[in-house]
């Protein structure tokens, strides 16, 4: 299977628990949108326009609940009348439901069933969940798994400790690729694609966010050669993350696994120890996905 298709086929599974259920559905819809973008150049003789537009509306609602008809139509590029007809069809099929105030739309129970079925059929997050939990319990800090979605990364799985002060990881939260743990993806992409991102606008989140492309190139080269890397306060002040890549082939990153904690709970003397733990956890996922050579290297 080609790496891009493999990436799509394994990146949307997650156990549906509590408040994460509809975040996971939103993620599934975003991944479907990504797949459609990849096939835009393909032969469209056999596509049905009304179905295509309905899916577009479904993805819009998955990304943000309780939007009204006018806003959904504006975002999708459909007329208000057409958007309303398509939305009503999706409501009738149970994929959408009206908001409690009757003015907007949100995902329905049929969408939940589809999302759950998709999660049962996919591998990455099913494999990652117990690894995240084991790592998190061992170190007592938040762990999360991120995948790439175009020019951003997306949190697709997490584990949080039961302590009052902890990093709150939100499934579905997006981050740009030039800061924090997301730099794992920027470091391991091809040069042309990386330069396209570095030449664009680079948002500054804190005083520690690196937005100078020259400095970023130096840091990314170091990340590419290391088994883990550390980010201090690049997204949020006073937080630290330690990240390792998950590979499915030599140099082909599928996800980034990280621990995140208040910086004052991670003394400098523990960085190497924690980094090794994160790297081993990432390699366990890589091995479970069928990429064993990297896992063997870390064990040797």
Short mmCIF file of C-alpha atoms in Angstrom, two decimals:
data_model
loop_
_atom_site.label_atom_id
_atom_site.label_comp_id
_atom_site.label_asym_id
_atom_site.label_seq_id
_atom_site.Cartn_x
_atom_site.Cartn_y
_atom_site.Cartn_z
CA UNK A 1 0.00 0.00 0.00
CA UNK A 2 1.33 3.49 -0.85
CA UNK A 3 2.47 5.56 2.17
CA UNK A 4 -0.17 8.28 1.64
CA UNK A 5 -2.99 5.76 1.50
CA UNK A 6 -1.56 3.90 4.47
CA UNK A 7 -1.45 7.14 6.38
CA UNK A 8 -5.12 7.80 5.63
CA UNK A 9 -6.15 4.25 6.42
CA UNK A 10 -4.66 4.20 9.91
CA UNK A 11 -5.01 7.69 11.31
CA UNK A 12 -8.63 8.07 12.44
CA UNK A 13 -9.27 5.29 14.96
CA UNK A 14 -9.92 6.13 18.60
CA UNK A 15 -12.07 4.73 21.40
CA UNK A 16 -15.14 6.93 21.81
CA UNK A 17 -15.30 8.02 25.44
CA UNK A 18 -17.07 10.95 27.13
CA UNK A 19 -16.64 14.38 25.67
CA UNK A 20 -14.17 13.16 23.01
CA UNK A 21 -16.90 11.45 20.96
CA UNK A 22 -17.82 14.34 18.73
CA UNK A 23 -14.25 15.62 18.59
CA UNK A 24 -13.39 12.24 17.09
CA UNK A 25 -16.21 12.54 14.59
CA UNK A 26 -14.93 15.96 13.59
CA UNK A 27 -11.48 14.42 13.14
CA UNK A 28 -12.88 11.64 10.98
CA UNK A 29 -14.58 14.20 8.76
CA UNK A 30 -11.37 16.23 8.44
CA UNK A 31 -9.45 13.13 7.41
CA UNK A 32 -12.10 12.35 4.80
CA UNK A 33 -11.72 15.91 3.52
CA UNK A 34 -7.95 15.40 3.32
CA UNK A 35 -8.45 12.24 1.30
CA UNK A 36 -10.75 14.06 -1.10
CA UNK A 37 -8.14 16.80 -1.60
CA UNK A 38 -5.59 14.15 -2.54
CA UNK A 39 -7.86 12.82 -5.26
CA UNK A 40 -8.95 16.17 -6.73
CA UNK A 41 -6.90 15.47 -9.84
CA UNK A 42 -8.51 12.07 -10.39
CA UNK A 43 -11.19 11.30 -12.95
CA UNK A 44 -14.49 12.83 -11.77
CA UNK A 45 -16.76 11.23 -14.36
CA UNK A 46 -18.28 8.93 -11.77
CA UNK A 47 -18.87 11.44 -8.97
CA UNK A 48 -22.34 12.69 -8.02
CA UNK A 49 -22.40 16.43 -7.39
CA UNK A 50 -25.25 16.43 -4.86
CA UNK A 51 -23.56 13.72 -2.80
CA UNK A 52 -20.28 15.61 -2.96
CA UNK A 53 -21.95 18.81 -1.75
CA UNK A 54 -23.81 17.00 1.04
CA UNK A 55 -20.54 15.52 2.31
CA UNK A 56 -19.00 18.99 2.22
CA UNK A 57 -21.80 20.31 4.44
CA UNK A 58 -21.39 17.37 6.79
CA UNK A 59 -17.69 18.13 7.10
CA UNK A 60 -18.46 21.79 7.80
CA UNK A 61 -20.78 20.90 10.68
CA UNK A 62 -18.29 18.31 11.96
CA UNK A 63 -15.69 21.06 12.18
CA UNK A 64 -17.95 23.44 14.11
CA UNK A 65 -21.31 22.59 15.66
CA UNK A 66 -24.43 24.78 15.83
CA UNK A 67 -23.80 26.80 12.67
CA UNK A 68 -26.92 28.16 10.99
CA UNK A 69 -27.97 27.66 7.37
CA UNK A 70 -26.61 31.02 6.21
CA UNK A 71 -23.14 30.45 7.66
CA UNK A 72 -22.97 26.85 6.41
CA UNK A 73 -23.96 28.03 2.92
CA UNK A 74 -21.35 30.79 3.02
CA UNK A 75 -18.56 28.42 4.02
CA UNK A 76 -19.51 25.75 1.50
CA UNK A 77 -20.16 28.10 -1.41
CA UNK A 78 -23.69 26.77 -1.92
CA UNK A 79 -26.81 28.89 -2.19
CA UNK A 80 -28.83 29.14 1.00
CA UNK A 81 -31.74 27.28 -0.63
CA UNK A 82 -29.58 24.40 -1.81
CA UNK A 83 -27.74 24.18 1.49
CA UNK A 84 -31.07 24.00 3.34
CA UNK A 85 -32.31 21.12 1.15
CA UNK A 86 -29.09 19.18 1.61
CA UNK A 87 -29.08 19.80 5.36
CA UNK A 88 -32.66 18.60 5.68
CA UNK A 89 -31.73 15.42 3.79
CA UNK A 90 -28.86 14.79 6.19
CA UNK A 91 -31.18 15.40 9.15
CA UNK A 92 -33.71 12.92 7.76
CA UNK A 93 -30.96 10.29 7.47
CA UNK A 94 -29.79 10.94 11.02
CA UNK A 95 -26.34 12.21 10.05
CA UNK A 96 -27.23 15.69 11.33
CA UNK A 97 -29.58 16.93 14.03
CA UNK A 98 -30.99 20.36 14.82
CA UNK A 99 -29.38 22.29 17.66
CA UNK A 100 -31.31 22.63 20.90
CA UNK A 101 -32.30 26.19 19.99
CA UNK A 102 -33.54 25.02 16.58
CA UNK A 103 -31.33 27.51 14.74
CA UNK A 104 -28.28 25.43 13.87
CA UNK A 105 -27.06 21.93 13.08
CA UNK A 106 -24.81 19.40 14.78
CA UNK A 107 -23.79 15.81 14.13
CA UNK A 108 -26.51 13.20 14.63
CA UNK A 109 -26.56 9.68 16.02
CA UNK A 110 -26.06 8.10 12.59
CA UNK A 111 -22.79 10.05 12.29
CA UNK A 112 -21.77 8.73 15.69
CA UNK A 113 -22.44 5.17 14.53
CA UNK A 114 -20.39 5.72 11.36
CA UNK A 115 -17.54 7.25 13.31
CA UNK A 116 -17.52 4.39 15.78
CA UNK A 117 -17.53 1.85 12.95
CA UNK A 118 -14.58 3.67 11.34
CA UNK A 119 -12.71 3.66 14.64
CA UNK A 120 -13.13 -0.08 14.97
CA UNK A 121 -11.62 -0.63 11.53
CA UNK A 122 -8.52 1.55 11.89
CA UNK A 123 -5.21 0.79 13.58
CA UNK A 124 -3.07 3.76 14.60
CA UNK A 125 -5.03 5.09 17.54
CA UNK A 126 -6.17 1.67 18.72
CA UNK A 127 -2.49 0.73 18.94
CA UNK A 128 -1.43 4.07 20.42
CA UNK A 129 -3.99 4.34 23.24
CA UNK A 130 -2.47 1.71 25.57
CA UNK A 131 1.03 3.02 24.83
CA UNK A 132 -0.04 6.55 25.75
CA UNK A 133 -1.67 5.31 28.94
CA UNK A 134 1.32 3.22 30.01
CA UNK A 135 3.75 6.07 29.35
CA UNK A 136 1.52 8.62 31.07
CA UNK A 137 1.05 6.49 34.15
CA UNK A 138 4.77 5.85 34.42
CA UNK A 139 5.73 9.52 34.31
CA UNK A 140 2.54 11.02 35.78
CA UNK A 141 2.08 13.57 32.98
CA UNK A 142 -0.14 14.13 29.96
CA UNK A 143 0.67 12.18 26.81
CA UNK A 144 -0.73 12.75 23.35
CA UNK A 145 -0.47 11.62 19.75
CA UNK A 146 -0.61 14.07 16.86
CA UNK A 147 -0.94 13.51 13.12
CA UNK A 148 -0.33 15.89 10.26
CA UNK A 149 -3.26 17.50 8.45
CA UNK A 150 -1.93 19.67 5.61
CA UNK A 151 -0.04 22.58 7.23
CA UNK A 152 -1.16 21.77 10.77
CA UNK A 153 -1.00 18.93 13.24
CA UNK A 154 -4.02 17.44 14.94
CA UNK A 155 -4.30 15.79 18.35
CA UNK A 156 -5.96 12.41 17.77
CA UNK A 157 -5.34 10.59 21.06
CA UNK A 158 -4.41 11.51 24.59
CA UNK A 159 -4.04 10.35 28.18
CA UNK A 160 -4.18 12.68 31.19
CA UNK A 161 -3.19 12.01 34.81
CA UNK A 162 -5.66 12.45 37.64
CA UNK A 163 -3.98 15.43 39.23
CA UNK A 164 -5.22 18.97 39.70
CA UNK A 165 -2.42 20.67 37.78
CA UNK A 166 -1.91 19.01 34.42
CA UNK A 167 -1.72 19.85 30.74
CA UNK A 168 -5.17 19.58 29.17
CA UNK A 169 -4.85 17.89 25.77
CA UNK A 170 -7.92 18.21 23.56
CA UNK A 171 -8.60 15.71 20.80
CA UNK A 172 -9.17 17.64 17.59
CA UNK A 173 -7.05 20.63 18.60
CA UNK A 174 -4.89 21.87 15.75
CA UNK A 175 -1.41 23.38 15.89
CA UNK A 176 0.84 24.90 13.18
CA UNK A 177 3.84 22.86 12.13
CA UNK A 178 6.53 25.39 13.05
CA UNK A 179 6.10 25.30 16.83
CA UNK A 180 6.09 22.75 19.65
CA UNK A 181 5.79 19.02 19.07
CA UNK A 182 4.42 19.65 15.55
CA UNK A 183 7.96 20.41 14.36
CA UNK A 184 8.46 16.64 14.12
CA UNK A 185 6.42 16.71 10.89
CA UNK A 186 8.20 19.76 9.51
CA UNK A 187 11.58 18.16 10.19
CA UNK A 188 10.76 14.94 8.34
CA UNK A 189 9.01 16.30 5.24
CA UNK A 190 10.74 16.83 1.90
CA UNK A 191 12.76 20.00 1.38
CA UNK A 192 10.45 21.63 -1.15
CA UNK A 193 7.36 21.20 1.00
CA UNK A 194 9.18 22.40 4.11
CA UNK A 195 10.47 25.52 2.37
CA UNK A 196 6.96 26.34 1.17
CA UNK A 197 5.77 26.38 4.78
CA UNK A 198 8.78 28.30 6.07
CA UNK A 199 8.28 30.97 3.41
CA UNK A 200 4.72 31.59 4.59
CA UNK A 201 3.47 33.42 7.69
CA UNK A 202 4.74 31.90 10.95
CA UNK A 203 2.59 32.78 13.94
CA UNK A 204 4.26 33.74 17.20
CA UNK A 205 2.52 32.28 20.29
CA UNK A 206 5.01 33.26 23.00
CA UNK A 207 8.36 35.01 23.28
CA UNK A 208 9.98 31.59 22.78
CA UNK A 209 8.23 30.77 19.50
CA UNK A 210 10.85 30.64 16.75
CA UNK A 211 9.61 32.43 13.62
CA UNK A 212 12.93 33.12 11.87
CA UNK A 213 13.16 30.58 9.00
CA UNK A 214 16.95 30.47 9.26
CA UNK A 215 16.85 29.50 12.94
CA UNK A 216 14.05 27.03 12.28
CA UNK A 217 16.10 25.27 9.59
CA UNK A 218 18.94 24.75 12.05
CA UNK A 219 16.59 23.40 14.70
CA UNK A 220 14.76 21.14 12.26
CA UNK A 221 18.04 19.60 11.11
CA UNK A 222 18.83 18.72 14.72
CA UNK A 223 15.34 17.27 15.23
CA UNK A 224 15.68 15.14 12.11
CA UNK A 225 18.85 13.52 13.46
CA UNK A 226 17.63 13.01 17.05
CA UNK A 227 15.44 10.28 18.51
CA UNK A 228 13.51 12.90 20.52
CA UNK A 229 13.42 16.67 20.94
CA UNK A 230 12.35 19.17 23.58
CA UNK A 231 10.11 22.23 23.20
CA UNK A 232 10.01 24.82 25.99
CA UNK A 233 7.23 27.41 26.06
CA UNK A 234 6.81 27.67 22.29
CA UNK A 235 3.02 27.31 22.34
CA UNK A 236 2.20 28.05 25.99
CA UNK A 237 4.42 29.78 28.52
CA UNK A 238 5.83 27.58 31.28
CA UNK A 239 4.99 24.30 29.53
CA UNK A 240 7.48 21.76 28.22
CA UNK A 241 6.98 18.92 25.75
CA UNK A 242 9.24 16.04 24.78
CA UNK A 243 8.42 14.52 21.39
CA UNK A 244 9.45 11.51 19.31
CA UNK A 245 8.32 10.62 15.77
CA UNK A 246 6.32 7.52 14.85
CA UNK A 247 7.43 6.08 11.50
CA UNK A 248 5.78 3.68 9.05
CA UNK A 249 8.79 3.49 6.71
CA UNK A 250 12.33 4.89 6.75
CA UNK A 251 11.93 8.66 7.05
CA UNK A 252 8.13 8.43 6.63
CA UNK A 253 6.52 9.94 9.71
CA UNK A 254 2.90 9.07 10.47
CA UNK A 255 2.52 10.63 13.92
CA UNK A 256 4.29 12.41 16.74
CA UNK A 257 4.07 11.20 20.34
CA UNK A 258 4.78 13.61 23.17
CA UNK A 259 4.57 14.17 26.87
CA UNK A 260 3.55 17.63 28.08
CA UNK A 261 3.96 19.07 31.56
CA UNK A 262 4.51 22.26 33.54
CA UNK A 263 8.19 23.06 33.03
CA UNK A 264 8.90 23.29 36.77
CA UNK A 265 7.99 19.59 37.12
CA UNK A 266 10.62 18.47 34.60
CA UNK A 267 14.12 19.12 35.95
CA UNK A 268 16.94 19.33 33.44
CA UNK A 269 18.49 16.18 34.86
CA UNK A 270 15.46 14.11 33.80
CA UNK A 271 15.25 15.28 30.19
CA UNK A 272 17.42 12.49 28.78
CA UNK A 273 15.62 9.81 30.79
CA UNK A 274 12.16 11.04 29.81
CA UNK A 275 13.24 11.50 26.18
CA UNK A 276 14.37 7.88 26.01
CA UNK A 277 11.02 6.78 27.45
CA UNK A 278 9.10 8.79 24.85
CA UNK A 279 11.30 7.46 22.03
CA UNK A 280 10.77 3.87 23.13
CA UNK A 281 7.01 4.39 23.30
CA UNK A 282 6.99 5.90 19.79
CA UNK A 283 9.03 2.99 18.45
CA UNK A 284 6.62 0.49 19.99
CA UNK A 285 3.85 2.06 17.96
CA UNK A 286 6.05 2.03 14.84
CA UNK A 287 6.77 -1.67 15.35
CA UNK A 288 3.10 -2.48 15.87
CA UNK A 289 2.34 -0.73 12.58
CA UNK A 290 4.85 -2.98 10.84
CA UNK A 291 7.94 -0.78 10.81
CA UNK A 292 10.34 -2.86 12.86
CA UNK A 293 13.80 -1.63 11.86
CA UNK A 294 13.50 1.62 13.78
CA UNK A 295 12.21 -0.20 16.84
CA UNK A 296 15.12 -2.63 16.66
CA UNK A 297 17.58 0.26 16.57
CA UNK A 298 16.25 1.74 19.81
CA UNK A 299 16.39 -1.62 21.54
CA UNK A 300 19.97 -2.33 20.50
#
